mmCIF file of C-alpha atoms in Angstrom:
data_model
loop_
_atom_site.group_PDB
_atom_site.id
_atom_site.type_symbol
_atom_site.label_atom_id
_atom_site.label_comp_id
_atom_site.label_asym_id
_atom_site.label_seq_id
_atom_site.Cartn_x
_atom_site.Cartn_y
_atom_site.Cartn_z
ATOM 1 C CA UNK A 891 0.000 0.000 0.000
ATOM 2 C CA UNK A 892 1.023 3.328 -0.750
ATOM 3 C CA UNK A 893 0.584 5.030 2.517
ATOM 4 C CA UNK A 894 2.582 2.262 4.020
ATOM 5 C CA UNK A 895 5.468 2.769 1.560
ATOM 6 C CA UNK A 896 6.066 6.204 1.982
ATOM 7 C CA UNK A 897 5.338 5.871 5.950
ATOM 8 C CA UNK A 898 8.806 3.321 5.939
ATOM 9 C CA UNK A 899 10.535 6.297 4.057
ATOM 10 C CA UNK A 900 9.916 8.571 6.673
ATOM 11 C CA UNK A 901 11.393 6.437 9.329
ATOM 12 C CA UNK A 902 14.741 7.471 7.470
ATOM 13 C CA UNK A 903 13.792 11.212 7.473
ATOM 14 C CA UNK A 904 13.675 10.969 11.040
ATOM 15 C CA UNK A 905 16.699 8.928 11.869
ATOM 16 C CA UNK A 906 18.687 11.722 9.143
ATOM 17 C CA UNK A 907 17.062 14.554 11.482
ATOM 18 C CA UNK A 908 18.762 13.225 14.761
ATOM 19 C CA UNK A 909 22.209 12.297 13.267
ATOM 20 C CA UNK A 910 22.123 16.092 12.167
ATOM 21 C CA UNK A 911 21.040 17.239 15.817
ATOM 22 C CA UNK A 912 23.428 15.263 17.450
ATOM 23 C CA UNK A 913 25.902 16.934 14.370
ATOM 24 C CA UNK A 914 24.657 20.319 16.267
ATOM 25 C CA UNK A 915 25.835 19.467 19.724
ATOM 26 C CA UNK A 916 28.715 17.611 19.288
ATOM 27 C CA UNK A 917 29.940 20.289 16.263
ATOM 28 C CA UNK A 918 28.682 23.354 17.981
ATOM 29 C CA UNK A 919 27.853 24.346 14.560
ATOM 30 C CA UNK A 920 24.452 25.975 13.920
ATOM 31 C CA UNK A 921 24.186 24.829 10.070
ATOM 32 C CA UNK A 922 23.297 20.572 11.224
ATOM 33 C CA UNK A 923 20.613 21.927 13.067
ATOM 34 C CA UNK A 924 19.136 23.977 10.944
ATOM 35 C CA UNK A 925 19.072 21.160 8.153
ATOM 36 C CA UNK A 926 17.423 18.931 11.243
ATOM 37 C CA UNK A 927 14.966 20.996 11.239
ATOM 38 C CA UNK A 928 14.373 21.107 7.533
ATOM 39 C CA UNK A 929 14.504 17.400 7.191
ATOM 40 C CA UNK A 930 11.838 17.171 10.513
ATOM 41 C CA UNK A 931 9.714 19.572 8.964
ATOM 42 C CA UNK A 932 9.680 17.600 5.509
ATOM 43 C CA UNK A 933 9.323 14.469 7.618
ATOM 44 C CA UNK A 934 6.400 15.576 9.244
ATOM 45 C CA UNK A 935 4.508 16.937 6.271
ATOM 46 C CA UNK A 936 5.113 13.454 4.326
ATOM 47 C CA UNK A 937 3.873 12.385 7.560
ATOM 48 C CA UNK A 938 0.456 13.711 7.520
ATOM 49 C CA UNK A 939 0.266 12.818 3.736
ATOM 50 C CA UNK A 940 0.362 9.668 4.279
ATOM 51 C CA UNK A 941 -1.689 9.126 6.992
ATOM 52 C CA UNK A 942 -4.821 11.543 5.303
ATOM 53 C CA UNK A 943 -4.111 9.269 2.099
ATOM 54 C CA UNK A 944 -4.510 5.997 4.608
ATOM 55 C CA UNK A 945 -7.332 7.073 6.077
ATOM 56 C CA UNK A 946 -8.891 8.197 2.339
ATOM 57 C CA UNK A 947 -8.062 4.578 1.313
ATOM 58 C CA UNK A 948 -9.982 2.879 3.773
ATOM 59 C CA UNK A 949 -12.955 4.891 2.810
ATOM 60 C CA UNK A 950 -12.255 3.697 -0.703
ATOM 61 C CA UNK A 951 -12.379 -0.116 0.504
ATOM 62 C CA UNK A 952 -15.644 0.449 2.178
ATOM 63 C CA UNK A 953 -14.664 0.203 5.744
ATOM 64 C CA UNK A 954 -13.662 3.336 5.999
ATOM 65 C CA UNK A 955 -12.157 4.634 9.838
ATOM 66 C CA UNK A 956 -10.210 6.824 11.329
ATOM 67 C CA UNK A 957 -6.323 5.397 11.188
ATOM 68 C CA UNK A 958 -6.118 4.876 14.912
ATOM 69 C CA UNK A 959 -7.313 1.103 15.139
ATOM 70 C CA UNK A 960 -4.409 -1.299 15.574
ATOM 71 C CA UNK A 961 -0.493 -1.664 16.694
ATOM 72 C CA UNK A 962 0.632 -0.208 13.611
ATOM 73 C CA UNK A 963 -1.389 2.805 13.439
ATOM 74 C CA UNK A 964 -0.874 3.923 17.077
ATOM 75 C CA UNK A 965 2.657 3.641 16.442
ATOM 76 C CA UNK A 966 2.339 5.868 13.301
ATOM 77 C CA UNK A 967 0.302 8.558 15.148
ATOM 78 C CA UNK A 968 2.217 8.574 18.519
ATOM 79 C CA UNK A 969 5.519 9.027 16.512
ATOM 80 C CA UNK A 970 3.769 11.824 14.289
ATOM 81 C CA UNK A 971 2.170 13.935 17.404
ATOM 82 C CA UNK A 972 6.267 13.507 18.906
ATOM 83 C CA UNK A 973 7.462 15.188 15.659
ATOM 84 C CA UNK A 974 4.773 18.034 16.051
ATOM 85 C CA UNK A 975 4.656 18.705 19.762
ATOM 86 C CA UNK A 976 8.193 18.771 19.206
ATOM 87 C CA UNK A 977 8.517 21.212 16.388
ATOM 88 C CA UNK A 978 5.704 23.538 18.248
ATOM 89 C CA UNK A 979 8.495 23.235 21.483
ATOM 90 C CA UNK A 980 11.248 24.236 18.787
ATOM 91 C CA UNK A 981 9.821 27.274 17.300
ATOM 92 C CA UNK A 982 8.300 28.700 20.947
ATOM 93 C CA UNK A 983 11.774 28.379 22.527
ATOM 94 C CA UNK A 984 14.222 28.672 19.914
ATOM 95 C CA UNK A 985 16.391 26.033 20.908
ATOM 96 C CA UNK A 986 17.012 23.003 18.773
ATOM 97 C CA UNK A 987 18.796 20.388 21.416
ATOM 98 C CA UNK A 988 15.763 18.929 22.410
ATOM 99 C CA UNK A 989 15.850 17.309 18.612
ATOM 100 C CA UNK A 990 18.490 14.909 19.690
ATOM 101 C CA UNK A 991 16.166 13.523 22.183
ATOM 102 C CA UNK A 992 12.737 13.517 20.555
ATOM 103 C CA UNK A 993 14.075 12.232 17.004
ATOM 104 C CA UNK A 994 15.046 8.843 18.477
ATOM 105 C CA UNK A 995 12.071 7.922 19.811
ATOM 106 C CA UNK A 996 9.503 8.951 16.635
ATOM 107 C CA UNK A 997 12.096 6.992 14.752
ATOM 108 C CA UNK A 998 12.170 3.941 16.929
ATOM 109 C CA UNK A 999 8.081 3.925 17.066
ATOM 110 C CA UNK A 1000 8.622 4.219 13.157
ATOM 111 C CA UNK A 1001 10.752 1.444 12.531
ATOM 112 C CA UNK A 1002 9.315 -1.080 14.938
ATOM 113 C CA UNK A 1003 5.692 -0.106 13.066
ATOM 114 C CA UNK A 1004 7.473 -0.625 9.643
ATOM 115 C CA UNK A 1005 9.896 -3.382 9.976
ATOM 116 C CA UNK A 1006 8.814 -5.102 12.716
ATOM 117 C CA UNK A 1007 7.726 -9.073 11.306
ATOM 118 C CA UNK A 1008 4.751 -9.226 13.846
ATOM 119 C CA UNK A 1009 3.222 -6.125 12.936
ATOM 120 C CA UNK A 1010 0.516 -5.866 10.412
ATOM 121 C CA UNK A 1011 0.005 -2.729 8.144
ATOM 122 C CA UNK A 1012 -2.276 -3.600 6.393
ATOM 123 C CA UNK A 1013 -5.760 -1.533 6.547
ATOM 124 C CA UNK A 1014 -8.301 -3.770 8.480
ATOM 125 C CA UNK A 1015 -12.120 -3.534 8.932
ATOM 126 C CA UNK A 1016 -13.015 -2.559 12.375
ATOM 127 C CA UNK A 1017 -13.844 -5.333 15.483
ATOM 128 C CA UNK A 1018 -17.134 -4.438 16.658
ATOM 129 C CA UNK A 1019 -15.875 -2.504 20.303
ATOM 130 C CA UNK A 1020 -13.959 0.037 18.263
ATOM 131 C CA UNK A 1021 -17.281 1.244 16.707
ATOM 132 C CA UNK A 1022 -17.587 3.988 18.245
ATOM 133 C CA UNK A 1023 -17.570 7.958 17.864
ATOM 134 C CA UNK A 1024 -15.099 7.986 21.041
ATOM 135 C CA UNK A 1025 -12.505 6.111 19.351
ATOM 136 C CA UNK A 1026 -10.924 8.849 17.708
ATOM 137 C CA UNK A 1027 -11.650 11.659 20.922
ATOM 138 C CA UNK A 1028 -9.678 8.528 23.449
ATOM 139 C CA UNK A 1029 -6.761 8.175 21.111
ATOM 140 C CA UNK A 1030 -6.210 11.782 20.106
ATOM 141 C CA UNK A 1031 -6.211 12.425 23.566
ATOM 142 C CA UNK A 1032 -3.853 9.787 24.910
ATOM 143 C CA UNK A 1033 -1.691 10.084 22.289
ATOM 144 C CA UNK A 1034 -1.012 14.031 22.706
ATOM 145 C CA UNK A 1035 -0.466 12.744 26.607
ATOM 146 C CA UNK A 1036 2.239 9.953 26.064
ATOM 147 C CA UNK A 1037 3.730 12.251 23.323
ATOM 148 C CA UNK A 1038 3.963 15.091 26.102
ATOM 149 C CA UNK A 1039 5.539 12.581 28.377
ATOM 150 C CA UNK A 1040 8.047 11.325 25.946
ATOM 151 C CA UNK A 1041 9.295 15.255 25.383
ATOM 152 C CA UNK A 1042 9.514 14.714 29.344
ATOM 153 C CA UNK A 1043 11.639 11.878 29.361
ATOM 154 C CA UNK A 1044 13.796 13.657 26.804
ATOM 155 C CA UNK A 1045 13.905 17.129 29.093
ATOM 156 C CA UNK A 1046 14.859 15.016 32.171
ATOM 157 C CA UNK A 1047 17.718 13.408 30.503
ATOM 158 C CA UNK A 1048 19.162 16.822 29.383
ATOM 159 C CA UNK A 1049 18.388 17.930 32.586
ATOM 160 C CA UNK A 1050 20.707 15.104 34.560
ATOM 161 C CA UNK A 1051 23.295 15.170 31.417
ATOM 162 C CA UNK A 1052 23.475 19.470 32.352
ATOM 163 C CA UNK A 1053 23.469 19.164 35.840
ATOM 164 C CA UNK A 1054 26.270 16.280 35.685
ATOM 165 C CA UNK A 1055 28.313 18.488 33.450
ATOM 166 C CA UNK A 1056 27.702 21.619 35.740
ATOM 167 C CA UNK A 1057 28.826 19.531 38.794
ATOM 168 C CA UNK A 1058 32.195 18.195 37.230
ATOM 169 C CA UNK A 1059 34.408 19.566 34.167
ATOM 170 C CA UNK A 1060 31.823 21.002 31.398
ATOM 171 C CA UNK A 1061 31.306 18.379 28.745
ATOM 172 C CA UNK A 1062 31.288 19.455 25.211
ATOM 173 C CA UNK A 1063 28.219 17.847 24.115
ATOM 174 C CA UNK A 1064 26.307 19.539 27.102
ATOM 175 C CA UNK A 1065 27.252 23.149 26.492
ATOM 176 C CA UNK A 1066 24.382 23.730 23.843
ATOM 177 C CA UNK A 1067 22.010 22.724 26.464
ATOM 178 C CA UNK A 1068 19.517 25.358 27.912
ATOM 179 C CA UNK A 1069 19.881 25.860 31.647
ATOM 180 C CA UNK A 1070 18.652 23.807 34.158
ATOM 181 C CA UNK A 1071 16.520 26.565 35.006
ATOM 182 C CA UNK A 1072 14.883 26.377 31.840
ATOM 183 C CA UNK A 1073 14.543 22.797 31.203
ATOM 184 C CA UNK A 1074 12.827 22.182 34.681
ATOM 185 C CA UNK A 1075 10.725 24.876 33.353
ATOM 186 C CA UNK A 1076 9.736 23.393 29.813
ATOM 187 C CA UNK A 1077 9.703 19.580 31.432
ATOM 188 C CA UNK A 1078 6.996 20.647 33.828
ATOM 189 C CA UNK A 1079 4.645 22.033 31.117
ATOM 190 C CA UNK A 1080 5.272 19.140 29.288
ATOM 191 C CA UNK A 1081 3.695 16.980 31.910
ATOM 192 C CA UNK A 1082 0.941 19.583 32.912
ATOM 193 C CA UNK A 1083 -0.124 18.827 29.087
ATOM 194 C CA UNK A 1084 0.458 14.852 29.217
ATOM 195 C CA UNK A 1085 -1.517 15.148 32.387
ATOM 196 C CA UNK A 1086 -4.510 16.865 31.659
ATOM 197 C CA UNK A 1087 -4.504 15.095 28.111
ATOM 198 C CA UNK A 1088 -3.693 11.619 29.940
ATOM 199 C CA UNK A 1089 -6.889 12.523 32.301
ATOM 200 C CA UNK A 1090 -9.347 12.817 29.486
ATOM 201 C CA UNK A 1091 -8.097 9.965 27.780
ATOM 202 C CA UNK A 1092 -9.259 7.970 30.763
ATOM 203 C CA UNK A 1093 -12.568 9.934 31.201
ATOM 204 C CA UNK A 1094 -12.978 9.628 27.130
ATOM 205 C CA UNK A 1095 -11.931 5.732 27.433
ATOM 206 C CA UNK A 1096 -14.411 4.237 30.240
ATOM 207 C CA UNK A 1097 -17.440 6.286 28.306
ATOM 208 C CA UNK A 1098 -16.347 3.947 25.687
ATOM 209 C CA UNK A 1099 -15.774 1.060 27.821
ATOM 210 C CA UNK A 1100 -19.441 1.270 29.031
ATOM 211 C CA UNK A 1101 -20.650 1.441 25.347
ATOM 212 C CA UNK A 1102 -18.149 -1.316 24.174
ATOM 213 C CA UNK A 1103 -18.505 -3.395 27.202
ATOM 214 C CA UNK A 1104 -21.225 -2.087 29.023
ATOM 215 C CA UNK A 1105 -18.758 -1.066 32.302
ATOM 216 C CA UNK A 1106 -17.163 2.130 32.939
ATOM 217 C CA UNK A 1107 -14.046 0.305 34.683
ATOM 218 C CA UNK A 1108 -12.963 -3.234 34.592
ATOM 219 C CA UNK A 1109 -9.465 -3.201 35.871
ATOM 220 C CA UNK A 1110 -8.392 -4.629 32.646
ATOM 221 C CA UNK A 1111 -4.593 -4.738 32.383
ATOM 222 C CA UNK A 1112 -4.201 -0.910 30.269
ATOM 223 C CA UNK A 1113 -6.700 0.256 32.833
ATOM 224 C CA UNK A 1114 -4.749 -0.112 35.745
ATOM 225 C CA UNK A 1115 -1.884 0.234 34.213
ATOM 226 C CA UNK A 1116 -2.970 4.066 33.006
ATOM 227 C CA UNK A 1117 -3.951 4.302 36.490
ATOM 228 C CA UNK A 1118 -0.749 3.595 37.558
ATOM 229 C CA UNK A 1119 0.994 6.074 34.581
ATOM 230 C CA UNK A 1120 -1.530 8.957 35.751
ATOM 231 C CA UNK A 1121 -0.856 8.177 39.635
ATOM 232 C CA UNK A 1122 3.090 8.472 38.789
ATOM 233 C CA UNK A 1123 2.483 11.735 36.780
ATOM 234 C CA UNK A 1124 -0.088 13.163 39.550
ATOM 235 C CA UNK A 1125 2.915 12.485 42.188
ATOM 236 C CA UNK A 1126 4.843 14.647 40.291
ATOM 237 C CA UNK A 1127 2.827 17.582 39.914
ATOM 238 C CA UNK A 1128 1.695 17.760 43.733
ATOM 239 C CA UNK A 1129 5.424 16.887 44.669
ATOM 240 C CA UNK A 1130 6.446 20.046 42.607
ATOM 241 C CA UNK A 1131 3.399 22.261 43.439
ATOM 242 C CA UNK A 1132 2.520 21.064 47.324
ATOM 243 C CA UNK A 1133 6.390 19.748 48.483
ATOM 244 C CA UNK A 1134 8.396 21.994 46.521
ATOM 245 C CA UNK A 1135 10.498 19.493 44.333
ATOM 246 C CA UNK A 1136 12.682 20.688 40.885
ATOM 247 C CA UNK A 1137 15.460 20.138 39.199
ATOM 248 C CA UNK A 1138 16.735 16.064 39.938
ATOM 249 C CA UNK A 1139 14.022 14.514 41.758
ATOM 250 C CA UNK A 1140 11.864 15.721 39.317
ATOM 251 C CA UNK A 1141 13.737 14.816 36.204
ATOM 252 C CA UNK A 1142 14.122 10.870 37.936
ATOM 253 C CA UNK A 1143 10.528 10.617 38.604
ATOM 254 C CA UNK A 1144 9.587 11.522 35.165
ATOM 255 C CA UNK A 1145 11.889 8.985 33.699
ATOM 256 C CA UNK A 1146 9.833 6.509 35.865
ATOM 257 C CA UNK A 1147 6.964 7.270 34.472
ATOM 258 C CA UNK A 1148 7.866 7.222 31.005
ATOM 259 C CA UNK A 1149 8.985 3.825 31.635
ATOM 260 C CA UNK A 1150 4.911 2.898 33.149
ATOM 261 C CA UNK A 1151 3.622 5.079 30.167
ATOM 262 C CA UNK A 1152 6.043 1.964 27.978
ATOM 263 C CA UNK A 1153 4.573 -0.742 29.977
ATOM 264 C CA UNK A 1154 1.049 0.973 29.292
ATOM 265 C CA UNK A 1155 1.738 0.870 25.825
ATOM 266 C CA UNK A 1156 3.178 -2.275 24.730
ATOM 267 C CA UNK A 1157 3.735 -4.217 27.760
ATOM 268 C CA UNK A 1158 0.210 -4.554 29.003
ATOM 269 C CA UNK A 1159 -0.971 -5.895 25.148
ATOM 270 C CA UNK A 1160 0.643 -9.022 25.631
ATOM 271 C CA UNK A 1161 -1.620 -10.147 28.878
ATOM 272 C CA UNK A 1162 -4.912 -11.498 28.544
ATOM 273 C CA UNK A 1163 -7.500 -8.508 28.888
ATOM 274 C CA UNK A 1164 -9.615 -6.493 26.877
ATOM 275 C CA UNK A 1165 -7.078 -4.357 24.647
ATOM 276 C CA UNK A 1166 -5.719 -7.834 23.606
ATOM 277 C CA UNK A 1167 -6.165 -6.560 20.444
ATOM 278 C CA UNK A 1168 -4.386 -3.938 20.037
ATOM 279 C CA UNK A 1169 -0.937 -6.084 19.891
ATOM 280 C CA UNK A 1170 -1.374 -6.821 16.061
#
């Protein structure tokens, strides 16, 4: 399929756009990064081309949907709302290092959708429980959240990679970094906006779960398990605003729960439950 094709080309566009970032810090040159962000931007667009063309082709094989309904397609929109939150972060701050972080990871979710053997991308009628209206509200939703989060996880590693460097002898990779300052700053809106977008995911996700399944809450295995992602990210919001906590302790409880927004993800798909299918 077409949109499948060009979707396995982009992979590449990403992986170029990090090599070029990580050109930018270890260079100190300005010229990598700007082509990063060329080749990011370009990315993107083919990006969104080929998922409108997917979702136009599965109107043209009468069962048409929104492109949100399987393994493969998460993986394509969770690595295209990384590229875009990530863009938006570039042009509001003006700094490019963040790249170096957020490139890897739309590019891993890119590859393991393209070349991965067990993954399917092939445009599939839809089971019966993901009938709904709220299917493409609970994904949008969830999907702006983990993408928020995974900016996070980026912002706390160049926060402990800065603050490492600050401690000892300055590291020349590190120097393009924005302060500490700042990137406690921009990690904690990141995770006000995977919060609040994680939250309606949930409230957007048991409406459909009583319409699917006829319960609002089962304690299915990606239940809990968001319960658990949205408990972690909770923590760290009252910790900041209630206890006070920045800078380290932040950054290390925001790499933990990246890691339960992972399990929530993929982990969870391979135990019995009701989002069983969402592994293929």
């Amino acid at each position: 399929m077409l949109n499948a094709t060009i979707l396995s080309y982009i992979t590449f566009f990403y992986f170029a756009a990090f090599l070029f970032y990580l050109l930018m810090l270890i260079m100190h040159r300005k010229a990598p990064g700007l082509i990063a962000t060329g080749i990011s931007a370009a990315g993107l667009i083919g990006h969104t081309f080929a998922i409108a063309l997917r979702w136009f082709e599965s109107y043209r094989m009468g069962i048409g949907h929104a492109p949100f309904s399987n393994l493969y397609e998460s993986l394509i929109f969770f690595s295209w709302m990384i590229m875009f939150l990530y863009l938006l972060v570039e042009w509001r701050t003006r700094n490019r290092t963040l790249g170096a972080f957020a490139t890897p990871l739309a590019f891993l979710a890119m590859a393991y959708a393209s070349f991965s053997p067990g993954i399917n991308s092939q445009i599939q009628p839809l089971i019966p429980a993901l009938k709904s209206n709220w299917l493409i509200s609970h994904v949008i939703t969830c999907f702006v959240g983990y993408a928020a989060f995974g900016l996070s996880f980026g912002l706390s590693l160049m926060y402990l990679m800065k603050k490492r460097s600050e401690a000892g002898s300055p590291r020349r990779i590190t120097r393009l970094l924005p302060s500490t300052g700042m990137l406690d700053e921009l990690n904690y809106q990141m995770v006000v906006i995977g919060f609040l977008m994680l939250t309606l995911g949930i409230i957007t996700g048991s409406v459909w779960a009583h319409s699917a399944w006829g319960s609002y809450w089962s304690w299915d295995p990606k239940e809990t398990w968001s319960l658990i992602t949205w408990l972690v990210y909770a923590a760290v919001l009252h910790s900041r605003l209630v206890r006070g906590w920045r800078g380290k302790k932040i950054a290390v409880l925001c790499l933990v729960g990246f890691a339960c927004v992972l399990f929530t993800y993929f982990g969870v798909n391979y135990l019995a439950g009701l989002h069983s299918y969402a592994k293929s």
